[in-house]
Amino acid sequence: MAQERTVWGMHAGKTGDAETLFERQGVIAIGWKDVGDLSPLKTRDDFKGAVARTYPDKKPGAIRNNAGQLYRFVHELAVRDVVVFPLKREREIWLGEVTGAYEYNAKLDPGYPNLRRVKWLKRLPRTKFSQGALYEIGSAMSFFQVKNYADEFLLSLIHISEPTRPY
């Protein structure tokens, strides 16, 4: 299948602490709250500088990694892209579609102020996906592009006979 939409993986914090925010508010969100509003930052170097200033003890590799995730969340993630979100509290994978541009909103959850609106489309058990797909979305990063198994996740959105839980 030719991939028509970009697929992204999203985690809700190390302990899944943002899962409720994702579910109740229809968003995905990324932390780095101390960096503040990311909308004035335009280039990768802007993001690297902001992360380095905010977290002066971070190693250069960690600064590049963090800045890259933030840059992609703000500037590469697009409306209609697909988000794959593995829950920690349940053995489910949520699939959604990005519906909004980047927003900074510390009122929804001060720990996760950088967000994008999402329409959750399906909730499927992890057992519906191959082990390779599960490994890929088990990334240590908070936000990442799904490349190797993107088609598997896209197909799960159009496969009508899969059971889903309504929202």
PDB file of C-alpha atoms in Angstrom:
ATOM      1  CA  MET A   1       0.000   0.000   0.000  1.00  0.00           C
ATOM      2  CA  ALA A   2       1.383   3.403  -0.881  1.00  0.00           C
ATOM      3  CA  GLN A   3       1.489   5.544   2.211  1.00  0.00           C
ATOM      4  CA  GLU A   4      -0.592   8.676   1.724  1.00  0.00           C
ATOM      5  CA  ARG A   5      -0.458  10.139   5.218  1.00  0.00           C
ATOM      6  CA  THR A   6       2.366  10.497   7.694  1.00  0.00           C
ATOM      7  CA  VAL A   7       2.061   8.363  10.808  1.00  0.00           C
ATOM      8  CA  TRP A   8       3.446   9.576  14.130  1.00  0.00           C
ATOM      9  CA  GLY A   9       3.902   7.834  17.460  1.00  0.00           C
ATOM     10  CA  MET A  10       3.083   9.648  20.693  1.00  0.00           C
ATOM     11  CA  HIS A  11       3.677   8.742  24.319  1.00  0.00           C
ATOM     12  CA  ALA A  12       1.935  10.345  27.280  1.00  0.00           C
ATOM     13  CA  GLY A  13       4.904  10.816  29.582  1.00  0.00           C
ATOM     14  CA  LYS A  14       7.171   8.226  31.182  1.00  0.00           C
ATOM     15  CA  THR A  15       4.388   6.953  33.416  1.00  0.00           C
ATOM     16  CA  GLY A  16       1.440   7.680  31.127  1.00  0.00           C
ATOM     17  CA  ASP A  17       0.518  10.691  33.238  1.00  0.00           C
ATOM     18  CA  ALA A  18      -0.968  12.595  30.269  1.00  0.00           C
ATOM     19  CA  GLU A  19      -3.292   9.774  29.115  1.00  0.00           C
ATOM     20  CA  THR A  20      -6.325  11.348  30.776  1.00  0.00           C
ATOM     21  CA  LEU A  21      -5.518  14.689  29.132  1.00  0.00           C
ATOM     22  CA  PHE A  22      -5.303  13.012  25.717  1.00  0.00           C
ATOM     23  CA  GLU A  23      -8.612  11.220  26.202  1.00  0.00           C
ATOM     24  CA  ARG A  24     -10.726  13.937  27.836  1.00  0.00           C
ATOM     25  CA  GLN A  25      -9.460  16.913  25.859  1.00  0.00           C
ATOM     26  CA  GLY A  26      -8.988  15.286  22.438  1.00  0.00           C
ATOM     27  CA  VAL A  27      -5.349  16.313  22.182  1.00  0.00           C
ATOM     28  CA  ILE A  28      -1.845  15.016  22.054  1.00  0.00           C
ATOM     29  CA  ALA A  29       0.618  17.013  24.069  1.00  0.00           C
ATOM     30  CA  ILE A  30       4.305  17.200  24.663  1.00  0.00           C
ATOM     31  CA  GLY A  31       5.971  18.420  27.835  1.00  0.00           C
ATOM     32  CA  TRP A  32       9.111  20.515  28.032  1.00  0.00           C
ATOM     33  CA  LYS A  33       6.942  23.021  29.888  1.00  0.00           C
ATOM     34  CA  ASP A  34       9.905  25.115  31.009  1.00  0.00           C
ATOM     35  CA  VAL A  35      10.780  25.954  27.395  1.00  0.00           C
ATOM     36  CA  GLY A  36       7.436  27.783  27.182  1.00  0.00           C
ATOM     37  CA  ASP A  37       5.509  28.665  24.036  1.00  0.00           C
ATOM     38  CA  LEU A  38       7.231  27.132  21.021  1.00  0.00           C
ATOM     39  CA  SER A  39       5.411  29.169  18.364  1.00  0.00           C
ATOM     40  CA  PRO A  40       8.105  31.897  18.082  1.00  0.00           C
ATOM     41  CA  LEU A  41      10.741  29.241  17.292  1.00  0.00           C
ATOM     42  CA  LYS A  42      11.157  28.729  13.545  1.00  0.00           C
ATOM     43  CA  THR A  43      14.366  26.804  12.847  1.00  0.00           C
ATOM     44  CA  ARG A  44      15.962  23.699  14.329  1.00  0.00           C
ATOM     45  CA  ASP A  45      18.694  25.963  15.687  1.00  0.00           C
ATOM     46  CA  ASP A  46      16.054  28.097  17.446  1.00  0.00           C
ATOM     47  CA  PHE A  47      14.750  24.950  19.157  1.00  0.00           C
ATOM     48  CA  LYS A  48      18.268  23.773  20.097  1.00  0.00           C
ATOM     49  CA  GLY A  49      19.025  27.168  21.592  1.00  0.00           C
ATOM     50  CA  ALA A  50      15.796  27.231  23.600  1.00  0.00           C
ATOM     51  CA  VAL A  51      16.382  23.723  24.986  1.00  0.00           C
ATOM     52  CA  ALA A  52      20.043  24.500  25.796  1.00  0.00           C
ATOM     53  CA  ARG A  53      19.124  27.723  27.619  1.00  0.00           C
ATOM     54  CA  THR A  54      16.310  26.051  29.554  1.00  0.00           C
ATOM     55  CA  TYR A  55      18.256  22.917  30.462  1.00  0.00           C
ATOM     56  CA  PRO A  56      21.936  23.986  30.655  1.00  0.00           C
ATOM     57  CA  ASP A  57      23.037  20.660  32.158  1.00  0.00           C
ATOM     58  CA  LYS A  58      21.765  18.557  29.238  1.00  0.00           C
ATOM     59  CA  LYS A  59      24.345  16.873  27.053  1.00  0.00           C
ATOM     60  CA  PRO A  60      24.611  18.012  23.407  1.00  0.00           C
ATOM     61  CA  GLY A  61      23.052  14.767  22.108  1.00  0.00           C
ATOM     62  CA  ALA A  62      20.063  15.144  24.430  1.00  0.00           C
ATOM     63  CA  ILE A  63      19.634  18.775  23.360  1.00  0.00           C
ATOM     64  CA  ARG A  64      19.553  17.741  19.686  1.00  0.00           C
ATOM     65  CA  ASN A  65      17.106  14.913  20.432  1.00  0.00           C
ATOM     66  CA  ASN A  66      14.741  17.061  22.514  1.00  0.00           C
ATOM     67  CA  ALA A  67      14.898  19.985  20.075  1.00  0.00           C
ATOM     68  CA  GLY A  68      14.219  17.647  17.155  1.00  0.00           C
ATOM     69  CA  GLN A  69      11.093  16.235  18.785  1.00  0.00           C
ATOM     70  CA  LEU A  70       9.801  19.718  19.579  1.00  0.00           C
ATOM     71  CA  TYR A  71      10.572  21.020  16.082  1.00  0.00           C
ATOM     72  CA  ARG A  72       8.773  18.106  14.410  1.00  0.00           C
ATOM     73  CA  PHE A  73       5.769  18.439  16.754  1.00  0.00           C
ATOM     74  CA  VAL A  74       5.386  22.125  15.862  1.00  0.00           C
ATOM     75  CA  HIS A  75       6.506  22.269  12.217  1.00  0.00           C
ATOM     76  CA  GLU A  76       6.252  18.796  10.645  1.00  0.00           C
ATOM     77  CA  LEU A  77       3.167  17.252  12.238  1.00  0.00           C
ATOM     78  CA  ALA A  78       0.283  18.279   9.986  1.00  0.00           C
ATOM     79  CA  VAL A  79      -3.490  18.325  10.018  1.00  0.00           C
ATOM     80  CA  ARG A  80      -4.778  14.934   8.720  1.00  0.00           C
ATOM     81  CA  ASP A  81      -1.629  13.098   9.850  1.00  0.00           C
ATOM     82  CA  VAL A  82      -2.292   9.932  11.835  1.00  0.00           C
ATOM     83  CA  VAL A  83      -1.259   9.538  15.468  1.00  0.00           C
ATOM     84  CA  VAL A  84      -0.605   6.161  17.071  1.00  0.00           C
ATOM     85  CA  PHE A  85      -0.788   6.263  20.856  1.00  0.00           C
ATOM     86  CA  PRO A  86      -0.026   3.159  22.952  1.00  0.00           C
ATOM     87  CA  LEU A  87      -1.688   3.381  26.345  1.00  0.00           C
ATOM     88  CA  LYS A  88       0.200   2.333  29.453  1.00  0.00           C
ATOM     89  CA  ARG A  89      -2.851   1.777  31.655  1.00  0.00           C
ATOM     90  CA  GLU A  90      -4.624  -0.499  29.174  1.00  0.00           C
ATOM     91  CA  ARG A  91      -3.321  -2.843  26.523  1.00  0.00           C
ATOM     92  CA  GLU A  92      -4.732  -0.691  23.734  1.00  0.00           C
ATOM     93  CA  ILE A  93      -3.482   1.339  20.825  1.00  0.00           C
ATOM     94  CA  TRP A  94      -5.404   4.507  20.003  1.00  0.00           C
ATOM     95  CA  LEU A  95      -5.422   5.824  16.468  1.00  0.00           C
ATOM     96  CA  GLY A  96      -6.355   9.384  15.718  1.00  0.00           C
ATOM     97  CA  GLU A  97      -6.189  12.128  13.156  1.00  0.00           C
ATOM     98  CA  VAL A  98      -4.604  15.518  13.820  1.00  0.00           C
ATOM     99  CA  THR A  99      -7.258  18.221  13.459  1.00  0.00           C
ATOM    100  CA  GLY A 100      -5.461  21.361  14.596  1.00  0.00           C
ATOM    101  CA  ALA A 101      -2.291  23.396  14.388  1.00  0.00           C
ATOM    102  CA  TYR A 102       0.194  23.726  17.241  1.00  0.00           C
ATOM    103  CA  GLU A 103      -1.156  25.461  20.364  1.00  0.00           C
ATOM    104  CA  TYR A 104       0.406  26.523  23.635  1.00  0.00           C
ATOM    105  CA  ASN A 105      -2.097  26.141  26.461  1.00  0.00           C
ATOM    106  CA  ALA A 106      -0.761  25.731  30.004  1.00  0.00           C
ATOM    107  CA  LYS A 107      -4.303  25.892  31.442  1.00  0.00           C
ATOM    108  CA  LEU A 108      -5.370  22.427  30.211  1.00  0.00           C
ATOM    109  CA  ASP A 109      -2.407  20.759  31.909  1.00  0.00           C
ATOM    110  CA  PRO A 110       0.586  22.794  33.108  1.00  0.00           C
ATOM    111  CA  GLY A 111       2.911  19.808  32.616  1.00  0.00           C
ATOM    112  CA  TYR A 112       1.911  19.371  28.951  1.00  0.00           C
ATOM    113  CA  PRO A 113       1.299  22.846  27.529  1.00  0.00           C
ATOM    114  CA  ASN A 114       2.393  22.158  23.935  1.00  0.00           C
ATOM    115  CA  LEU A 115      -0.482  20.476  22.137  1.00  0.00           C
ATOM    116  CA  ARG A 116      -2.286  19.542  18.955  1.00  0.00           C
ATOM    117  CA  ARG A 117      -6.002  18.761  18.638  1.00  0.00           C
ATOM    118  CA  VAL A 118      -6.779  15.183  17.644  1.00  0.00           C
ATOM    119  CA  LYS A 119      -9.922  13.266  16.749  1.00  0.00           C
ATOM    120  CA  TRP A 120      -9.560   9.760  18.166  1.00  0.00           C
ATOM    121  CA  LEU A 121     -10.852   7.316  15.548  1.00  0.00           C
ATOM    122  CA  LYS A 122     -10.177   3.834  16.923  1.00  0.00           C
ATOM    123  CA  ARG A 123      -9.094   1.992  20.030  1.00  0.00           C
ATOM    124  CA  LEU A 124      -7.741  -1.454  19.273  1.00  0.00           C
ATOM    125  CA  PRO A 125      -6.148  -4.134  21.428  1.00  0.00           C
ATOM    126  CA  ARG A 126      -2.375  -4.451  21.071  1.00  0.00           C
ATOM    127  CA  THR A 127      -2.925  -8.007  19.860  1.00  0.00           C
ATOM    128  CA  LYS A 128      -4.249  -6.629  16.535  1.00  0.00           C
ATOM    129  CA  PHE A 129      -0.728  -5.473  15.597  1.00  0.00           C
ATOM    130  CA  SER A 130       2.422  -7.352  14.658  1.00  0.00           C
ATOM    131  CA  GLN A 131       5.312  -7.576  17.102  1.00  0.00           C
ATOM    132  CA  GLY A 132       7.390  -5.394  14.770  1.00  0.00           C
ATOM    133  CA  ALA A 133       4.761  -2.650  14.803  1.00  0.00           C
ATOM    134  CA  LEU A 134       4.586  -2.786  18.602  1.00  0.00           C
ATOM    135  CA  TYR A 135       8.374  -2.535  18.870  1.00  0.00           C
ATOM    136  CA  GLU A 136       8.414   0.493  16.599  1.00  0.00           C
ATOM    137  CA  ILE A 137       5.860   2.393  18.688  1.00  0.00           C
ATOM    138  CA  GLY A 138       7.703   1.386  21.863  1.00  0.00           C
ATOM    139  CA  SER A 139      10.266   4.098  21.117  1.00  0.00           C
ATOM    140  CA  ALA A 140      11.980   5.770  24.054  1.00  0.00           C
ATOM    141  CA  MET A 141      11.105   9.165  22.570  1.00  0.00           C
ATOM    142  CA  SER A 142       7.922  11.049  23.402  1.00  0.00           C
ATOM    143  CA  PHE A 143       7.174  11.918  19.791  1.00  0.00           C
ATOM    144  CA  PHE A 144       8.498  10.167  16.696  1.00  0.00           C
ATOM    145  CA  GLN A 145       7.630   9.283  13.113  1.00  0.00           C
ATOM    146  CA  VAL A 146       6.449   5.738  12.477  1.00  0.00           C
ATOM    147  CA  LYS A 147       8.154   4.567   9.284  1.00  0.00           C
ATOM    148  CA  ASN A 148       8.614   0.809   9.048  1.00  0.00           C
ATOM    149  CA  TYR A 149       5.080  -0.201  10.081  1.00  0.00           C
ATOM    150  CA  ALA A 150       3.143   2.929   9.060  1.00  0.00           C
ATOM    151  CA  ASP A 151       1.108   0.981   6.498  1.00  0.00           C
ATOM    152  CA  GLU A 152      -0.003  -1.521   9.143  1.00  0.00           C
ATOM    153  CA  PHE A 153      -1.430   1.286  11.279  1.00  0.00           C
ATOM    154  CA  LEU A 154      -3.040   3.014   8.278  1.00  0.00           C
ATOM    155  CA  LEU A 155      -4.671  -0.252   7.207  1.00  0.00           C
ATOM    156  CA  SER A 156      -6.088  -0.726  10.704  1.00  0.00           C
ATOM    157  CA  LEU A 157      -7.959   2.564  10.284  1.00  0.00           C
ATOM    158  CA  ILE A 158      -9.750   1.415   7.145  1.00  0.00           C
ATOM    159  CA  HIS A 159     -10.370  -2.188   8.161  1.00  0.00           C
ATOM    160  CA  ILE A 160     -14.071  -1.930   9.043  1.00  0.00           C
ATOM    161  CA  SER A 161     -14.518  -5.316  10.702  1.00  0.00           C
ATOM    162  CA  GLU A 162     -12.156  -4.507  13.593  1.00  0.00           C
ATOM    163  CA  PRO A 163     -13.981  -4.009  16.889  1.00  0.00           C
ATOM    164  CA  THR A 164     -13.631  -0.543  18.353  1.00  0.00           C
ATOM    165  CA  ARG A 165     -14.836   1.170  21.489  1.00  0.00           C
ATOM    166  CA  PRO A 166     -16.854   4.288  20.758  1.00  0.00           C
ATOM    167  CA  TYR A 167     -15.840   7.616  22.230  1.00  0.00           C
TER     168      TYR A 167
END
